[in-house]
Coordinates of N, CA and C in Angstrom, one line a residue:
X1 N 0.8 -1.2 0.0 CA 0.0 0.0 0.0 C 0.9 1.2 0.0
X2 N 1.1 1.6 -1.0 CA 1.9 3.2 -1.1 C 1.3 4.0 -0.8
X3 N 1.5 4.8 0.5 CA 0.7 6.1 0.2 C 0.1 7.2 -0.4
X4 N 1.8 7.4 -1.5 CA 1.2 8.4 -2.3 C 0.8 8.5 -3.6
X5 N -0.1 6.9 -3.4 CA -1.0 6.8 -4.4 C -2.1 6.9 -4.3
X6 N -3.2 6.2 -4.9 CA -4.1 6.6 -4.9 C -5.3 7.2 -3.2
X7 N -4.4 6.0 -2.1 CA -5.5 6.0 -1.1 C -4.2 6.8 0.4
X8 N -3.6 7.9 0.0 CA -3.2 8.5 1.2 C -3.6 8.3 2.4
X9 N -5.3 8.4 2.3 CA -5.9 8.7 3.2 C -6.8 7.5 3.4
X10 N -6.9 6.5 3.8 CA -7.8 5.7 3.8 C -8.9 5.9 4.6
X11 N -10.1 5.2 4.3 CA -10.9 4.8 5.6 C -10.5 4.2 6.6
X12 N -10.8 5.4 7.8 CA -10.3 4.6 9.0 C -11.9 4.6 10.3
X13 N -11.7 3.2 10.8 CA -12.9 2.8 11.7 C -12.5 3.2 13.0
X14 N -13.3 3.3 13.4 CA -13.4 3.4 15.1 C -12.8 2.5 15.7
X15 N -11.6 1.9 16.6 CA -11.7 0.9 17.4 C -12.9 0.7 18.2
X16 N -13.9 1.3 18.4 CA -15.2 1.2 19.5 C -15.9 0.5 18.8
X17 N -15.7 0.9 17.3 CA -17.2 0.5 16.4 C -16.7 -1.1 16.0
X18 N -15.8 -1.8 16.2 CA -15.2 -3.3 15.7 C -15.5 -3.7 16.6
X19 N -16.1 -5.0 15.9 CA -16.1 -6.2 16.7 C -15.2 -6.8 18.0
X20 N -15.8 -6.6 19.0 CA -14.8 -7.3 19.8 C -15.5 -8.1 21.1
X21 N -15.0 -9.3 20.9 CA -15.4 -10.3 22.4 C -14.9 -9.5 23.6
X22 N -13.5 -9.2 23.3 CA -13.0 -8.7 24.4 C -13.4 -7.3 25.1
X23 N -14.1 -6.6 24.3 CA -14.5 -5.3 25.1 C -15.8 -5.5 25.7
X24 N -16.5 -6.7 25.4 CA -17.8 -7.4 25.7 C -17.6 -7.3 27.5
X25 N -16.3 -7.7 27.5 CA -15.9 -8.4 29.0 C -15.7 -7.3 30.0
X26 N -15.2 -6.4 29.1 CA -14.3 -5.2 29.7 C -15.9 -4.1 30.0
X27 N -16.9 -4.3 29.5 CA -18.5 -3.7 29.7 C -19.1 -4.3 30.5
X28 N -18.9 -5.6 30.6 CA -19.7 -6.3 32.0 C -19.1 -5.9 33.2
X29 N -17.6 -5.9 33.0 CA -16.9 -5.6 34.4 C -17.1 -4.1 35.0
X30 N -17.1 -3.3 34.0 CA -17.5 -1.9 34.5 C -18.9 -1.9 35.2
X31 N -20.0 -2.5 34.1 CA -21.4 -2.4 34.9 C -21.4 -3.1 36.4
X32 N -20.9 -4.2 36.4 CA -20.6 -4.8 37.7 C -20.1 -4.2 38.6
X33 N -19.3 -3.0 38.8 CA -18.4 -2.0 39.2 C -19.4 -0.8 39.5
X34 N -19.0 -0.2 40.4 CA -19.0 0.8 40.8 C -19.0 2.2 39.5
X35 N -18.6 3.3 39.9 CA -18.3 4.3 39.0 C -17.2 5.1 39.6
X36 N -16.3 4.5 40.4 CA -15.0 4.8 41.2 C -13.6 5.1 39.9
X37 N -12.9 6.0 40.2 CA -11.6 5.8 39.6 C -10.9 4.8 39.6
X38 N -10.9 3.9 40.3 CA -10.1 2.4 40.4 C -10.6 1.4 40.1
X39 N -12.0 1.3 39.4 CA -13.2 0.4 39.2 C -12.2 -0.6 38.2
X40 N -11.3 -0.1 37.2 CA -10.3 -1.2 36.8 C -9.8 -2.3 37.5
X41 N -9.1 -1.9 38.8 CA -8.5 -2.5 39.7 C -9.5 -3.6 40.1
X42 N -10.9 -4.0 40.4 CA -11.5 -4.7 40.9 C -11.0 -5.7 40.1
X43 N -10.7 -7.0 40.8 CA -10.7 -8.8 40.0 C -12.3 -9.1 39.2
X44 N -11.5 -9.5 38.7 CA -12.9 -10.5 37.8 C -13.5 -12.0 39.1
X45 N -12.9 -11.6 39.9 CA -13.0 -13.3 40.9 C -13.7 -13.0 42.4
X46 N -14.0 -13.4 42.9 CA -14.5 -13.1 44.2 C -13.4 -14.1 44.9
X47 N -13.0 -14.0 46.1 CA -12.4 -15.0 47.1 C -13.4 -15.4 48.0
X48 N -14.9 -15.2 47.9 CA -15.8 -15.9 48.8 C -15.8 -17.2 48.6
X49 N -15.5 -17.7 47.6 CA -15.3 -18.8 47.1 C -14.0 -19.7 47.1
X50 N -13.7 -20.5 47.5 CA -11.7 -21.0 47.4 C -11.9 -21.4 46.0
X51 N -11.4 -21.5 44.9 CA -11.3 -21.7 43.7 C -11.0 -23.4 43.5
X52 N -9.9 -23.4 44.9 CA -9.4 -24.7 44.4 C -10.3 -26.1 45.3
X53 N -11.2 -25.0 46.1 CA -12.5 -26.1 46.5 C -13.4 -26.9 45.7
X54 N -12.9 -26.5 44.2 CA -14.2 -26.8 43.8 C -13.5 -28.6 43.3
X55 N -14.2 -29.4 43.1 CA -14.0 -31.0 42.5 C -13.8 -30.9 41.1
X56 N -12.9 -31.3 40.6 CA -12.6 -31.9 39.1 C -13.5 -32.4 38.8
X57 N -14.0 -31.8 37.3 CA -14.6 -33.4 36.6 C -14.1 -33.8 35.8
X58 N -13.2 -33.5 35.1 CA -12.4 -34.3 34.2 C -10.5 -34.8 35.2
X59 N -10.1 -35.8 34.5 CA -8.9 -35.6 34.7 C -7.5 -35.1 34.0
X60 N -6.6 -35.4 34.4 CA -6.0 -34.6 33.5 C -5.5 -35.0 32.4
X61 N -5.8 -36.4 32.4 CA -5.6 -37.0 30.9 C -6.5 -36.8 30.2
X62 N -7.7 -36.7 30.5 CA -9.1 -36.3 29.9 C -9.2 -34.7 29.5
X63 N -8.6 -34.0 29.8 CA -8.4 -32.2 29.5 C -7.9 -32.2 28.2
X64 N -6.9 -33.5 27.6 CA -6.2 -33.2 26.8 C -6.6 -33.3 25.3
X65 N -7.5 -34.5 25.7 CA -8.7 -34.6 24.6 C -9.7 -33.6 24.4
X66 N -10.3 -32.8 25.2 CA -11.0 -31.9 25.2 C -10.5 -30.6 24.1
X67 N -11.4 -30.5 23.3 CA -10.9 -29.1 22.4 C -12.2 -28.2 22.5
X68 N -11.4 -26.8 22.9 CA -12.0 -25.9 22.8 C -12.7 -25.2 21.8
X69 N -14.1 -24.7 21.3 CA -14.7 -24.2 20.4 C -13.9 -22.7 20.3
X70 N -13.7 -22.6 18.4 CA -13.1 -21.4 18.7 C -14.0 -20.9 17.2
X71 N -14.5 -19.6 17.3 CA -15.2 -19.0 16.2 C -14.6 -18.1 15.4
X72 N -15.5 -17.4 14.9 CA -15.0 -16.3 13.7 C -14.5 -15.5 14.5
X73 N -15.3 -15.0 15.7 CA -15.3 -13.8 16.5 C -13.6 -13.7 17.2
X74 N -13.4 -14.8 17.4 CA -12.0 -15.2 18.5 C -11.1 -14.9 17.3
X75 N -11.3 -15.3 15.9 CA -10.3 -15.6 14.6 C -9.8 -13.9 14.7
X76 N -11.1 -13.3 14.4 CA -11.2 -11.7 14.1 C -10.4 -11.3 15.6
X77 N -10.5 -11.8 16.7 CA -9.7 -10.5 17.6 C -8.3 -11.0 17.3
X78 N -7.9 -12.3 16.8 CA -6.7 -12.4 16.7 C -5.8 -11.3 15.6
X79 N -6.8 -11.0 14.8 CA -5.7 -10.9 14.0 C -6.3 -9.3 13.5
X80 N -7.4 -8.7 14.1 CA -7.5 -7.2 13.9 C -6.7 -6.0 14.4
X81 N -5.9 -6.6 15.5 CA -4.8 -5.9 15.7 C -4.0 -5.7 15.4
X82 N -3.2 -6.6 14.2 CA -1.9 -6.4 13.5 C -1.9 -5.1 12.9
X83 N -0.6 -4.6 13.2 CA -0.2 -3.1 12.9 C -0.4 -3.4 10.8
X84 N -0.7 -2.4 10.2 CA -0.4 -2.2 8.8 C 1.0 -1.7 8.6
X85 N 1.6 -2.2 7.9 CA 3.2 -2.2 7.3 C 3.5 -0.4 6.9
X86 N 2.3 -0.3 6.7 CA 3.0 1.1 6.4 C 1.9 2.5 6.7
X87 N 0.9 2.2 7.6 CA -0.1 3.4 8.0 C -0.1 2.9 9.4
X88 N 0.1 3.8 10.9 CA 0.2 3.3 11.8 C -1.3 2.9 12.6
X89 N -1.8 2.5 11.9 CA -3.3 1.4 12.5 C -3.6 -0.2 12.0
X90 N -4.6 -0.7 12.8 CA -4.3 -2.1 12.7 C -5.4 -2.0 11.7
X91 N -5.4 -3.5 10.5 CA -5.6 -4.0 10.2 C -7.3 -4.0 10.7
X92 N -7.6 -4.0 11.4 CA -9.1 -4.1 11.8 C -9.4 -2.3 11.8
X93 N -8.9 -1.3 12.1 CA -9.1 0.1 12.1 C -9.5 0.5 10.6
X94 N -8.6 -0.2 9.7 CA -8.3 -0.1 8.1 C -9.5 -1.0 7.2
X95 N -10.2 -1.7 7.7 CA -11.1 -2.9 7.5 C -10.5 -3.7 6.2
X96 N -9.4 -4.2 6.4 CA -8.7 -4.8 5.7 C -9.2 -6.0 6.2
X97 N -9.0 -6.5 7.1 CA -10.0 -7.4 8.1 C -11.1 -7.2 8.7
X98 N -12.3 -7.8 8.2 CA -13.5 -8.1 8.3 C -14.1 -9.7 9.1
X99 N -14.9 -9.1 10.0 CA -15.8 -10.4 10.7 C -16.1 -11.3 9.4
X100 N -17.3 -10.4 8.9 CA -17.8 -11.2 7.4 C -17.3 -11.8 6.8
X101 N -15.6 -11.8 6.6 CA -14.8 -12.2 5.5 C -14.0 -13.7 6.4
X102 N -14.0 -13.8 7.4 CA -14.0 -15.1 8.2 C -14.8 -16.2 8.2
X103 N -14.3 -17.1 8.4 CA -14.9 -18.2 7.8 C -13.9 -19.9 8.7
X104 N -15.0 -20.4 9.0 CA -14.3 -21.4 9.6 C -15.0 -22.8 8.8
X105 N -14.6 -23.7 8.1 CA -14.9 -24.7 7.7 C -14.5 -26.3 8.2
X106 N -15.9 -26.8 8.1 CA -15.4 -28.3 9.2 C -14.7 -29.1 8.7
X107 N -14.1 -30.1 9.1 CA -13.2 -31.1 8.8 C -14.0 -31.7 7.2
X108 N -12.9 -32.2 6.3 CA -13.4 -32.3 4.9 C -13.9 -33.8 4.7
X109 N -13.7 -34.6 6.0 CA -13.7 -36.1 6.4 C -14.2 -36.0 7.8
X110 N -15.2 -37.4 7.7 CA -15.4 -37.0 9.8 C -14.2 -38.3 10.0
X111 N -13.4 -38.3 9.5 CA -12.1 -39.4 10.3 C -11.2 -37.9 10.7
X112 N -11.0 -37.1 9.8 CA -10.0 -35.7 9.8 C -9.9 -34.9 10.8
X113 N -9.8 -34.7 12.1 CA -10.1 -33.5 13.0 C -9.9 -32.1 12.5
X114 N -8.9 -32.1 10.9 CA -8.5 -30.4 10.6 C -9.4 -30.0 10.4
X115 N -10.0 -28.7 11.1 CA -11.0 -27.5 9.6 C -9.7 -26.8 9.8
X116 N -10.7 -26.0 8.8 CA -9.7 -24.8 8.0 C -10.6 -23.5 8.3
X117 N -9.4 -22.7 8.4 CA -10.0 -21.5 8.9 C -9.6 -20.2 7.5
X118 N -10.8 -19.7 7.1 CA -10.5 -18.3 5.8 C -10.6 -17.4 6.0
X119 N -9.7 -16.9 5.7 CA -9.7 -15.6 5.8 C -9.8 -14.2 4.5
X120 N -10.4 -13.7 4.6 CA -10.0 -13.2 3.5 C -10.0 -11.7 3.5
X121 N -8.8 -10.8 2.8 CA -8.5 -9.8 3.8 C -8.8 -9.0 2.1
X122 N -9.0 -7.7 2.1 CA -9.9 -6.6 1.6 C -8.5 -5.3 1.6
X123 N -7.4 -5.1 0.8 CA -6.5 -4.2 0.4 C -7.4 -3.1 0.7
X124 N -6.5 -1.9 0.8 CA -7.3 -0.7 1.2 C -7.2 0.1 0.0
X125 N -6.3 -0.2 -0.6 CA -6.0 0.2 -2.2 C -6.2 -1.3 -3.1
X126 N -6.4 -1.0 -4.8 CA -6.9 -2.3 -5.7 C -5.2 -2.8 -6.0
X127 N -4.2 -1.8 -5.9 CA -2.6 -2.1 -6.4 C -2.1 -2.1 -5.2
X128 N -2.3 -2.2 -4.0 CA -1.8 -2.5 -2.8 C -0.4 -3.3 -3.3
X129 N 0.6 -2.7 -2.9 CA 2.1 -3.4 -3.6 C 2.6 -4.3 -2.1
X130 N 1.9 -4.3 -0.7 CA 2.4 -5.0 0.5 C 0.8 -5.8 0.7
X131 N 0.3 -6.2 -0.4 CA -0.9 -7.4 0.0 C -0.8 -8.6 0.2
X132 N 0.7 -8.9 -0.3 CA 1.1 -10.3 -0.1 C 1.4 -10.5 1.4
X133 N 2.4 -9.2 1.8 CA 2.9 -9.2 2.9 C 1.7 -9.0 4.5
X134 N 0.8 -8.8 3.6 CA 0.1 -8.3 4.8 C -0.7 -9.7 5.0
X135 N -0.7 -10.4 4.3 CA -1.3 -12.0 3.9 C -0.6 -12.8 4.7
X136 N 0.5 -12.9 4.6 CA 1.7 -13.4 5.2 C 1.4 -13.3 6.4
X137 N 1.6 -12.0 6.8 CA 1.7 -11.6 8.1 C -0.2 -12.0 9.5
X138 N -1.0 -12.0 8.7 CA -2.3 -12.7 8.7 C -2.1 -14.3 9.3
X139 N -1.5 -15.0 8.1 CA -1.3 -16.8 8.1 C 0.0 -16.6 9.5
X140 N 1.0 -15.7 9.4 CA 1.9 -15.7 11.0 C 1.1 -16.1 11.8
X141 N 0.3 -14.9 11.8 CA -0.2 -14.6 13.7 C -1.1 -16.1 14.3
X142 N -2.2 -16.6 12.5 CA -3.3 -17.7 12.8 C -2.3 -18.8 13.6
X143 N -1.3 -19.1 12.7 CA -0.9 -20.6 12.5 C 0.1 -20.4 14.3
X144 N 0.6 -19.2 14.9 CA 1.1 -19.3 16.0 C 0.5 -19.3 16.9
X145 N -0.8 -19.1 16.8 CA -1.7 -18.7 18.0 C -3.0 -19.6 17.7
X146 N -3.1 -19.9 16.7 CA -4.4 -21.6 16.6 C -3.6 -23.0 17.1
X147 N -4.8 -24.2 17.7 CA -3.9 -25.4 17.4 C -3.7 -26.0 16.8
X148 N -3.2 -27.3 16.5 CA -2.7 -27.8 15.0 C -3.6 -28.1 14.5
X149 N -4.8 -28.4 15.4 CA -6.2 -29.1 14.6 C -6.7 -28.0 13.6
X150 N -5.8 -26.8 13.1 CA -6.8 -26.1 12.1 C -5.9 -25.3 11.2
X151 N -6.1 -25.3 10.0 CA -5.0 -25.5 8.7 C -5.6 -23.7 8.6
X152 N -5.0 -23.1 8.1 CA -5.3 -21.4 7.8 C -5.1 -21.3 6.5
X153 N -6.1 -20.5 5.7 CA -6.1 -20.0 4.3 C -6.4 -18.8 4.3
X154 N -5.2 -17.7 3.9 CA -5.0 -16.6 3.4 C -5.4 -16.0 2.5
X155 N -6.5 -15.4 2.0 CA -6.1 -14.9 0.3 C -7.2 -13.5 0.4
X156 N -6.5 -12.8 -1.0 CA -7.4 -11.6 -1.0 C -8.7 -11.8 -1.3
X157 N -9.5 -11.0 -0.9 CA -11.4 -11.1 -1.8 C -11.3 -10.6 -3.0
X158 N -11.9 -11.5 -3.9 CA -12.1 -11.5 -5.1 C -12.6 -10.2 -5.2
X159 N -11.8 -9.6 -6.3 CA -12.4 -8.2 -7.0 C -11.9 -6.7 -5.8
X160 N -11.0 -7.2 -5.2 CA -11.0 -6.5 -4.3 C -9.5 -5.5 -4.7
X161 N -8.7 -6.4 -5.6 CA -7.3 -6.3 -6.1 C -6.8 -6.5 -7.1
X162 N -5.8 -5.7 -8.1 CA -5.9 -5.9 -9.5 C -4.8 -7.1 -9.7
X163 N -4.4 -7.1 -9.0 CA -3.6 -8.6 -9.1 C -4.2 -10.1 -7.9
X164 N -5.5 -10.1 -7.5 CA -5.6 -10.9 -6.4 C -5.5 -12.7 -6.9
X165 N -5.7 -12.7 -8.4 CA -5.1 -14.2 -8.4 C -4.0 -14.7 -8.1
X166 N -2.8 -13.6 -8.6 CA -1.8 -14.3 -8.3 C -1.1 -14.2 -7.2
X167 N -1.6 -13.5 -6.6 CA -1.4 -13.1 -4.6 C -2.0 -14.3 -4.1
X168 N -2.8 -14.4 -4.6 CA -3.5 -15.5 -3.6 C -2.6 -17.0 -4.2
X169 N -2.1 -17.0 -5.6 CA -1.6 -18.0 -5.6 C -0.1 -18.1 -4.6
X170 N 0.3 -16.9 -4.8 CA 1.6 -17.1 -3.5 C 1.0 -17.2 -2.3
X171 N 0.1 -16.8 -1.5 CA -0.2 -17.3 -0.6 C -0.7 -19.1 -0.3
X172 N -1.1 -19.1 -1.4 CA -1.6 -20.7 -1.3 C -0.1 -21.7 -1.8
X173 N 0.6 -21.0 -2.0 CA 2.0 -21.8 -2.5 C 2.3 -22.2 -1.0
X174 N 2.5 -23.2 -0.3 CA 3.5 -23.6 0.6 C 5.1 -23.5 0.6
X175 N 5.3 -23.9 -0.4 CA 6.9 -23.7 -0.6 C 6.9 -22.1 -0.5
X176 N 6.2 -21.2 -1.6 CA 6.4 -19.6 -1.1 C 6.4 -19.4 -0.3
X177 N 5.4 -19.9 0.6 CA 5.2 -19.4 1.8 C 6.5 -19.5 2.7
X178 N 7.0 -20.6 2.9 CA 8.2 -21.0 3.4 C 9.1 -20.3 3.2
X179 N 9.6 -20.0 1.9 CA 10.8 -19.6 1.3 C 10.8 -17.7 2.0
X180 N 9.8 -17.2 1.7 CA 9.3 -16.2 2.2 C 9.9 -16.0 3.7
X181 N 9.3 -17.2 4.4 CA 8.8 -16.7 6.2 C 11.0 -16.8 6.4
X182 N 11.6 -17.4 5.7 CA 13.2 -17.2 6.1 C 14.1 -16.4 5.1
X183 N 13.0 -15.3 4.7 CA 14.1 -14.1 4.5 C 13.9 -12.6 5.6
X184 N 14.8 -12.8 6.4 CA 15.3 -12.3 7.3 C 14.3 -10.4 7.5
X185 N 14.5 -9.9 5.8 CA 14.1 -8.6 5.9 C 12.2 -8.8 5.7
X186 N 12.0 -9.6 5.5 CA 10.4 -9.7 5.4 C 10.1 -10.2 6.8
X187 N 10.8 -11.4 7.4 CA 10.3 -11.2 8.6 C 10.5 -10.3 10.1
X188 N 11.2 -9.6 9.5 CA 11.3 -7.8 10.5 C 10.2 -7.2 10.3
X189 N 9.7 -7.4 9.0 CA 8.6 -6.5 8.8 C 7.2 -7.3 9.4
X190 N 7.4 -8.7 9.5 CA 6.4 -9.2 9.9 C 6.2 -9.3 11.8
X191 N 7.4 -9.2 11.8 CA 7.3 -9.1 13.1 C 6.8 -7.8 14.1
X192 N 7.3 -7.1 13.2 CA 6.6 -5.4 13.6 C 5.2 -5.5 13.4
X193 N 4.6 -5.7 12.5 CA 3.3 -6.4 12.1 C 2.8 -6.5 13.6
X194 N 3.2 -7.7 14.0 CA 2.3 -8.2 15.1 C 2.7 -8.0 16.4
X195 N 3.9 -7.0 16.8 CA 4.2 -6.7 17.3 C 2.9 -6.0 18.3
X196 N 2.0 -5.8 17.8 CA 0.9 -4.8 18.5 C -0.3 -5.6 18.6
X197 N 0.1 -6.8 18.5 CA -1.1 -8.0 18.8 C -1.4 -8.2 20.4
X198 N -2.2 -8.6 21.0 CA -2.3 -8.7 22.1 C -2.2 -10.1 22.5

């Protein structure tokens, strides 16, 4: 995304107006709260209760089996924070990432445990020259922070980019991908990227 081309200025969102589980939590805790300056400071926990009173129901070989449900909404807070490579807002501020454009798909076999999780991210410009990189930087954050049971697919939205077939073919290349994630100066930039992830 060059800035001094066509989109200097892009659309930028509200952090308030994006989707977020996490601010869901951070509104319960206030209502629950007082209207005190330190209303932050209160725990999410009561100690009326001993925590560690309570009985197991599973054990702990049985935890291990257990997989946790994870949705669009959890996909989206992962990865709407990633800084943009070259306008200092994330990726969700920029609607480069979109709830709508997530996508989780079930296992393609019921022997298979993978789904696959889509993503499909929305250039803020049609000649975006770092759409690969920001793709890249997307498949990072999923594949370090999902667990193995869920394969990630990167690609631009159709029509969204004057080159999105063949972006999307580097991103769906594995060997590119690879070859990519171990050159040193791209993953500085990806690492800045996500640097502002939470």
């Amino acid at each position: 995304m060059d800035p001094d081309k066509d989109n200097a200025n892009p659309t930028i969102l509200n952090p308030s107006d994006l989707p977020s589980r996490r601010r869901e939590s951070t509104v319960k805790k206030r209502e629950r709260a007082g209207v005190g300056l330190f209303d932050d400071l209160i725990p999410d926990h009561s100690y009326l209760n001993d925590p560690f009173d309570q009985p197991l129901s599973l054990s702990d070989s049985d935890n291990d089996s257990v997989s946790e449900d994870i949705d669009e909404q959890e996909i989206y807070d992962l990865i709407s924070s990633i800084s943009d490579p070259e306008h200092p807002l994330s990726l969700g501020s920029l609607a480069v990432v979109n709830l709508p454009d997530i996508h989780i798909l079930p296992p393609s076999s019921p022997k298979s445990p993978v789904s696959t999780v889509v993503v499909e991210i929305t250039p803020t410009i049609t000649h975006c020259s770092l759409a690969t990189v920001i793709g890249l930087g997307v498949r990072v954050r999923l594949e370090q922070a999902l667990p193995p049971r869920f394969r990630v697919d990167v690609r631009i939205k159709k029509g969204t980019h004057s080159t999105d077939e063949a972006v999307n073919k580097q991103l769906g290349d594995k060997e590119r991908v690879a070859a990519a994630l171990e050159n040193g100066t791209l993953m500085g930039v990806i690492r800045k990227m996500l640097s502002t992830c939470q």
